[in-house]
Tab-separated table of C-alpha atoms and ligand atoms in Angstrom:
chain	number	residue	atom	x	y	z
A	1	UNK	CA	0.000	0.000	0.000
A	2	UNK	CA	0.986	3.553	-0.920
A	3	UNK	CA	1.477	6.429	1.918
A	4	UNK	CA	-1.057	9.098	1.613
A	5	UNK	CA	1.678	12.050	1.189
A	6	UNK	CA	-0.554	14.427	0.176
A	7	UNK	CA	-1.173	17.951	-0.797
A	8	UNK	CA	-4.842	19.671	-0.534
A	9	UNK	CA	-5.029	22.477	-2.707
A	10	UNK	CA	-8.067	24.738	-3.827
A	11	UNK	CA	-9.931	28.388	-2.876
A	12	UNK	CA	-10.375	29.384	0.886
A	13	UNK	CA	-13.291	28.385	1.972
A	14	UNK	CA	-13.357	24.775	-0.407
A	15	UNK	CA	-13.520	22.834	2.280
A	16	UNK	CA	-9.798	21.913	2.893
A	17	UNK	CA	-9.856	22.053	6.911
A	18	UNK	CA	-13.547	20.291	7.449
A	19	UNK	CA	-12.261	17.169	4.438
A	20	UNK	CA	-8.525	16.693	5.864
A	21	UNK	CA	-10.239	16.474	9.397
A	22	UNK	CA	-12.436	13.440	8.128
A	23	UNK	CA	-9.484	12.278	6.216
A	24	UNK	CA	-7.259	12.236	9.676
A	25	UNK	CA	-10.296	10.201	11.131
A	26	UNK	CA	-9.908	7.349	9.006
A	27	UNK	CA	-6.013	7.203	8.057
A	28	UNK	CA	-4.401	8.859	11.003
A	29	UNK	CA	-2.567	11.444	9.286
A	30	UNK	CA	-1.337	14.300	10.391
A	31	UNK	CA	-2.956	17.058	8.851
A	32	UNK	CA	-0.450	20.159	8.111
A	33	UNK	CA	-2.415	23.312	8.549
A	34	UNK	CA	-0.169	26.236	7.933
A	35	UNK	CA	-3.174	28.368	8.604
A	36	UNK	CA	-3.955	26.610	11.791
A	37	UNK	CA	-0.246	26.777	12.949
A	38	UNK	CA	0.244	30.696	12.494
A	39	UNK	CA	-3.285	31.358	14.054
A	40	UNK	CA	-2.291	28.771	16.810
A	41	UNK	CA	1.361	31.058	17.630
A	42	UNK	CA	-0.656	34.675	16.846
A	43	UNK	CA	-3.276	33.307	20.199
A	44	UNK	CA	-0.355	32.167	21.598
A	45	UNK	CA	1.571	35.944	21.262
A	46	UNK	CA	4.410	33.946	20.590
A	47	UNK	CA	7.567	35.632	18.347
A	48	UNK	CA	6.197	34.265	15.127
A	49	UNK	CA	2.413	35.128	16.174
A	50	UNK	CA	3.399	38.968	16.525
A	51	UNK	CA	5.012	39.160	13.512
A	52	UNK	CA	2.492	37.677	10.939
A	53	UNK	CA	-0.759	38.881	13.221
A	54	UNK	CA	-1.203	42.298	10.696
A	55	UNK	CA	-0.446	40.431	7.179
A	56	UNK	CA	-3.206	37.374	7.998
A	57	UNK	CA	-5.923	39.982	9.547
A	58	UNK	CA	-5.238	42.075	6.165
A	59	UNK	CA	-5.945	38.368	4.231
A	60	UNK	CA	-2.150	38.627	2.559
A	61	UNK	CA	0.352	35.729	2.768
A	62	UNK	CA	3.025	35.510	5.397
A	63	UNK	CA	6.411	35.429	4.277
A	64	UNK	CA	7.421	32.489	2.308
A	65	UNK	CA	10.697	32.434	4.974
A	66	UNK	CA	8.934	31.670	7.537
A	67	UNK	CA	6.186	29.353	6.090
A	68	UNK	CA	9.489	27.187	4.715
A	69	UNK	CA	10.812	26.416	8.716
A	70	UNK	CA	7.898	26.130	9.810
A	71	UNK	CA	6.860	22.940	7.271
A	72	UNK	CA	10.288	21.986	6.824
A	73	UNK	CA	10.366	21.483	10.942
A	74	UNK	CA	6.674	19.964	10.814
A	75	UNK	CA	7.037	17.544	7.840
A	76	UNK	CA	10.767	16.198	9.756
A	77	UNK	CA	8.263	14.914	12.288
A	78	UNK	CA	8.306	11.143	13.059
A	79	UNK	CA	4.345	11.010	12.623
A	80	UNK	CA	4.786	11.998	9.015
A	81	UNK	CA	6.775	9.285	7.500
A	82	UNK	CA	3.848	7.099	7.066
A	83	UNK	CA	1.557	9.847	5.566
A	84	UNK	CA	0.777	13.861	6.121
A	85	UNK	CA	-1.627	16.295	4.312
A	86	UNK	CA	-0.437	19.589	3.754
A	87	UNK	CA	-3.506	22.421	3.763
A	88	UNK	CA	-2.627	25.959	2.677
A	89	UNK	CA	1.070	25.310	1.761
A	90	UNK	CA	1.966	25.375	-1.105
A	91	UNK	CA	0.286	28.699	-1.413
A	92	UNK	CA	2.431	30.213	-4.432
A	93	UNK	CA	5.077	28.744	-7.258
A	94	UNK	CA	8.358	29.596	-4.938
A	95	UNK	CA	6.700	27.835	-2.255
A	96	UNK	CA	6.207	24.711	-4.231
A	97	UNK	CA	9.902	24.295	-5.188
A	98	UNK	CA	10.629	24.866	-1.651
A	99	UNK	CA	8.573	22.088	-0.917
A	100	UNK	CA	10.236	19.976	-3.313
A	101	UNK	CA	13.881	20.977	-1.658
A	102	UNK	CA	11.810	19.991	1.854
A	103	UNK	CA	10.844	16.513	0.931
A	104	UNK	CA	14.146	15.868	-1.056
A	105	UNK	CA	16.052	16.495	2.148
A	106	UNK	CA	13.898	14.634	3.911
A	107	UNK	CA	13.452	11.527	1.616
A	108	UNK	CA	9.682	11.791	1.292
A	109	UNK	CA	7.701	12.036	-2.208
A	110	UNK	CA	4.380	13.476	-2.943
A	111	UNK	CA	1.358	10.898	-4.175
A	112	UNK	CA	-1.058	13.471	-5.050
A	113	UNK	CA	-2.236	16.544	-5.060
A	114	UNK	CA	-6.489	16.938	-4.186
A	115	UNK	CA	-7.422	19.899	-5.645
A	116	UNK	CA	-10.657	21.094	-3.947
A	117	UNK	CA	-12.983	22.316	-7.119
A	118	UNK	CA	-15.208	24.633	-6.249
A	119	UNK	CA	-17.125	28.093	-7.430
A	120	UNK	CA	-16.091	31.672	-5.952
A	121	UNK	CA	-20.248	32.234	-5.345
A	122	UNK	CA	-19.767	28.767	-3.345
A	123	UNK	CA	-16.551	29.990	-1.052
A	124	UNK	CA	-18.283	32.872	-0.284
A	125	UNK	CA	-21.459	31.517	0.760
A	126	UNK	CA	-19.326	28.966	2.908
A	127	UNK	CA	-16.871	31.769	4.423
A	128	UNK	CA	-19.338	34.296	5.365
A	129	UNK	CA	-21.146	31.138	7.540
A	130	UNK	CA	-18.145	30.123	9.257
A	131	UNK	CA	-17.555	30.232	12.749
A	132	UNK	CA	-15.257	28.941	14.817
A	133	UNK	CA	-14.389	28.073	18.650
A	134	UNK	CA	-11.487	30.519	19.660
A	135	UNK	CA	-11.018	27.827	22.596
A	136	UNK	CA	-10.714	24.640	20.573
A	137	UNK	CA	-10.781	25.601	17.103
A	138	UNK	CA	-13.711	23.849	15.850
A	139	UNK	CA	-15.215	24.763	12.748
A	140	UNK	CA	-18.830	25.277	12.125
A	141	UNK	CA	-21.161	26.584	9.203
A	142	UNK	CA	-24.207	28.268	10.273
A	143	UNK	CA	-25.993	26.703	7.044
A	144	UNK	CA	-24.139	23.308	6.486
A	145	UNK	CA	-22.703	22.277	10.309
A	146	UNK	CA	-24.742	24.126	12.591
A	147	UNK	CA	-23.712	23.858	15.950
A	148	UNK	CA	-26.315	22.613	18.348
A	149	UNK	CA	-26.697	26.040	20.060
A	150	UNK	CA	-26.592	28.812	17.539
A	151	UNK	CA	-23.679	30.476	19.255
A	152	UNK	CA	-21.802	28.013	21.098
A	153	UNK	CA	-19.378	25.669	20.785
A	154	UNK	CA	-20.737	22.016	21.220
A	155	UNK	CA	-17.684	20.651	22.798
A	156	UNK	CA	-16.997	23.238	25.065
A	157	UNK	CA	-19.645	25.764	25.368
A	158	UNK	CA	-17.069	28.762	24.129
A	159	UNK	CA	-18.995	31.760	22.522
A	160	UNK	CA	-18.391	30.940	18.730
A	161	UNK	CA	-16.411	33.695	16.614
A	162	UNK	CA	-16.092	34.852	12.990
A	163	UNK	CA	-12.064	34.650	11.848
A	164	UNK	CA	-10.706	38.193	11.422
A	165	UNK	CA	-10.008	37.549	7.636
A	166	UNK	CA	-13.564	36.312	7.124
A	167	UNK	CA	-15.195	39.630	6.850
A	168	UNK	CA	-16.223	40.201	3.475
A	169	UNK	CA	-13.951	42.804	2.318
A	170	UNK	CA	-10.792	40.062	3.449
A	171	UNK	CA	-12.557	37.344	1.498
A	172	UNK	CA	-12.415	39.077	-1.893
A	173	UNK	CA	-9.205	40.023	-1.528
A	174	UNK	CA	-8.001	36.569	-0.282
A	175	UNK	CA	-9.676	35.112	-3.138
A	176	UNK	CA	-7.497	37.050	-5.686
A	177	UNK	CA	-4.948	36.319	-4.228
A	178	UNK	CA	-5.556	32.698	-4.641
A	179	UNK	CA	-6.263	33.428	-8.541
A	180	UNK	CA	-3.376	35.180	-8.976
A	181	UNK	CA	-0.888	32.981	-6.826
A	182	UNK	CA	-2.270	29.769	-5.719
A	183	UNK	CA	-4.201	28.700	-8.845
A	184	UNK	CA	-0.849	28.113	-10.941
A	185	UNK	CA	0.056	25.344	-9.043
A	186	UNK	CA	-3.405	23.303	-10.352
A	187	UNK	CA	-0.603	23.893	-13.834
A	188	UNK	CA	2.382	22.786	-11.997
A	189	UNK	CA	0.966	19.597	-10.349
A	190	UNK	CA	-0.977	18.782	-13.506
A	191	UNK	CA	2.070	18.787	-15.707
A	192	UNK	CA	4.011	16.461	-13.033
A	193	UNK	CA	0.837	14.178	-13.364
A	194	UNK	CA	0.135	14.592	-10.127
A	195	UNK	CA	-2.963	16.487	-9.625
A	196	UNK	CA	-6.051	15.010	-9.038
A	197	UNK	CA	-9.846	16.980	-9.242
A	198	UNK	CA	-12.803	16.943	-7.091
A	199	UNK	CA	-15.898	18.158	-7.658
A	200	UNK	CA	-15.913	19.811	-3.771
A	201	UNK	CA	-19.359	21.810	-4.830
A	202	UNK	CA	-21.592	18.977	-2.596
A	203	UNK	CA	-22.294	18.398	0.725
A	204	UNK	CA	-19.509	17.636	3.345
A	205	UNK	CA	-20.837	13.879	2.854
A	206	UNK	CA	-20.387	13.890	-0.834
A	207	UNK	CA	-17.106	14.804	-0.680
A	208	UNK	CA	-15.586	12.802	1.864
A	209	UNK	CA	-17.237	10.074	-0.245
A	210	UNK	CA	-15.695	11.152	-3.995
A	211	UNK	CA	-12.325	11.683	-1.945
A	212	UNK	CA	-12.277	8.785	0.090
A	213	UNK	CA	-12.396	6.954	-3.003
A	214	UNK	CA	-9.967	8.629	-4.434
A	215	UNK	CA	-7.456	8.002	-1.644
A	216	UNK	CA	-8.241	4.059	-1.937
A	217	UNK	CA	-7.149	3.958	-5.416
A	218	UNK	CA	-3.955	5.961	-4.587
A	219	UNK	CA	-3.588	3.591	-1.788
A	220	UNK	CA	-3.375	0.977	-4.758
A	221	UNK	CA	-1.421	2.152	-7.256
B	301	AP5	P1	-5.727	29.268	5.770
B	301	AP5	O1	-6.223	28.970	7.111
B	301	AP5	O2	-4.951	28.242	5.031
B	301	AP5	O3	-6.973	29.785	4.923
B	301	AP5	P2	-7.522	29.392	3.471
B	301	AP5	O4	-6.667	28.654	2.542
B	301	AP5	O5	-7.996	30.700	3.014
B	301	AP5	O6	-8.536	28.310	3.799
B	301	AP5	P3	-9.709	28.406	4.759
B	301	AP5	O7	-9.275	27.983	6.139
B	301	AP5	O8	-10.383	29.742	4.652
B	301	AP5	O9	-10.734	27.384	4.107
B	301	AP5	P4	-10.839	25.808	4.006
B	301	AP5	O10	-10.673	25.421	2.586
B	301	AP5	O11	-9.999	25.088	5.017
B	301	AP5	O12	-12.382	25.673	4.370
B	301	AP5	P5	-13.128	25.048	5.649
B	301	AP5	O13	-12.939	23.568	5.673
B	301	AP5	O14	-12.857	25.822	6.898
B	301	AP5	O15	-4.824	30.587	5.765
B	301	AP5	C1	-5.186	31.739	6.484
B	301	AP5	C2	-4.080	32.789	6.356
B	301	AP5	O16	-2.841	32.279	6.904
B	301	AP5	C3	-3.698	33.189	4.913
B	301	AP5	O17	-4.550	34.178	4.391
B	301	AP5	C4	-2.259	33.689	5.126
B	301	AP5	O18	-2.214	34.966	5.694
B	301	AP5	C5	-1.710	32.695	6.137
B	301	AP5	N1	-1.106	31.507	5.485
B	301	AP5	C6	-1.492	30.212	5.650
B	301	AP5	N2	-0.713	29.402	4.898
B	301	AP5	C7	0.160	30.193	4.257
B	301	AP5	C8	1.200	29.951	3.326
B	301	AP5	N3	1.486	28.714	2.879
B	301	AP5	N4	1.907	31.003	2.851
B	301	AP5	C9	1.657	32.265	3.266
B	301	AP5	N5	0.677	32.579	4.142
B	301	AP5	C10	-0.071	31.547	4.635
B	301	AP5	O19	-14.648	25.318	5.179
B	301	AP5	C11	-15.139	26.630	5.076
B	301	AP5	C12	-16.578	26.676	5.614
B	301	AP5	O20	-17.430	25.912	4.752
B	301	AP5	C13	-16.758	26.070	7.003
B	301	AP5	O21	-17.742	26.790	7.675
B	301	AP5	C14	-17.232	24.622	6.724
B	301	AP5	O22	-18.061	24.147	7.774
B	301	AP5	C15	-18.019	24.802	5.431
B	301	AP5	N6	-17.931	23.683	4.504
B	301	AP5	C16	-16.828	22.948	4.206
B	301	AP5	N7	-17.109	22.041	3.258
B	301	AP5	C17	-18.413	22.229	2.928
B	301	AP5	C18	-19.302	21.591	1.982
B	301	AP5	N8	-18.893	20.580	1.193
B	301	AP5	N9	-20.577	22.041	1.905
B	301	AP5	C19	-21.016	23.063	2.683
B	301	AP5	N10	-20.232	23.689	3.601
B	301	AP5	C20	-18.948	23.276	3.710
């Protein structure tokens, strides 16, 4: 059987976070959240946190300096020799060979890239419904994963939030910056035969059921 080194890739808002989460359920992965990992050191007010706090409230991307320890350090791990996924990095073309110097060093390969296909009416719809639990992170959708209580967290009973770079303004501007930066790499990976598309525009059911397959026939190449 193949390791599931793998890459999700697609819009904010697609769905990366809330299908790597289901992914992690049923392979044990680690899932690689370079968003969750600078939000997690900004609560924390740790060194990094302070100094990319402005440039992810203003929706632009961090340095690609600091994004390359960070993974490089992550990815050394001894939980990710038997599988990772990687959501939100690469985020731009000098990131990706980065991440090809990273897992040369390290003597991992990629098997795939999951490219999360879905419409900019559809990201917005799901971003401006987010909310999360500043305590333990969970992530909710007011239309498709309510939380039991409108405004609380089910695990914990924390007063849900909306993410600073979820107001709409952010959103727009995040979402060009995708186009303009992010979307080449759907290019890159295709032409290394490594990309592979889902239709992410269903329910969180449908999709965890079209990817799940997916990762089974990876699993047997
Ligand atoms: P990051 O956290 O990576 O944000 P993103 O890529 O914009 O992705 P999101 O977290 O917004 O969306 P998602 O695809 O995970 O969607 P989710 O599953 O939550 O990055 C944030 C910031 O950090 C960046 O702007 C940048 O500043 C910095 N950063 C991070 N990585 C970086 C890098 N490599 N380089 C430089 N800077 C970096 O779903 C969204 C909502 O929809 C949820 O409410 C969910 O419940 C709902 N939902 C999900 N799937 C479905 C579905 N199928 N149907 C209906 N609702 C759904």
């Amino acid at each position: 059987m193949k390791n599931l080194n793998l890459i999700f890739l697609g819009p904010p808002g697609a769905g990366k976070g809330t299908i790597a989460k289901d992914v992690v359920e049923r392979y044990g992965v680690p899932h690689i959240s370079t968003g969750d990992m600078l939000r997690d050191a900004v609560s924390a007010g740790s060194e990094l946190g302070k100094k990319v706090k402005s440039v992810m409230e203003s929706g632009q991307l961090v340095s690609d300096e600091l994004l390359f320890d960070l993974v490089k350090d992550r990815l050394s791990k001894k939980d990710c020799v038997n599988g990772f996924i990687l959501d939100g990095y690469p985020r731009n073309l000098d990131q990706a060979k980065a991440l090809d110097k990273i897992l040369q060093e390290i003597n991992l390969s990629l098997t795939a890239v999951i490219f999360l296909d879905v419409s900019e009416e559809e990201v917005v719809k799901r971003i401006s419904n987010r909310r999360v639990c500043p305590k333990c992170s969970r992530v909710y959708n007011l239309i498709s994963l309510k939380p039991k209580n409108d405004t609380v967290c089910d695990d914990d009973s924390t007063p849900l939030i909306q993410r600073e770079d979820d107001k709409a303004e952010t959103v727009r501007k995040r979402y060009n910056i995708y186009i303009e930066k992010t979307a080449p790499l759907v290019k890159l990976y295709k032409g290394r035969n490594q990309i592979v598309t889902i239709d992410a525009s269903g329910t969180v059911d449908k999709v965890d059921e079209i990817v799940f397959n997916t990762l089974e026939e990876l699993r047997q190449e």
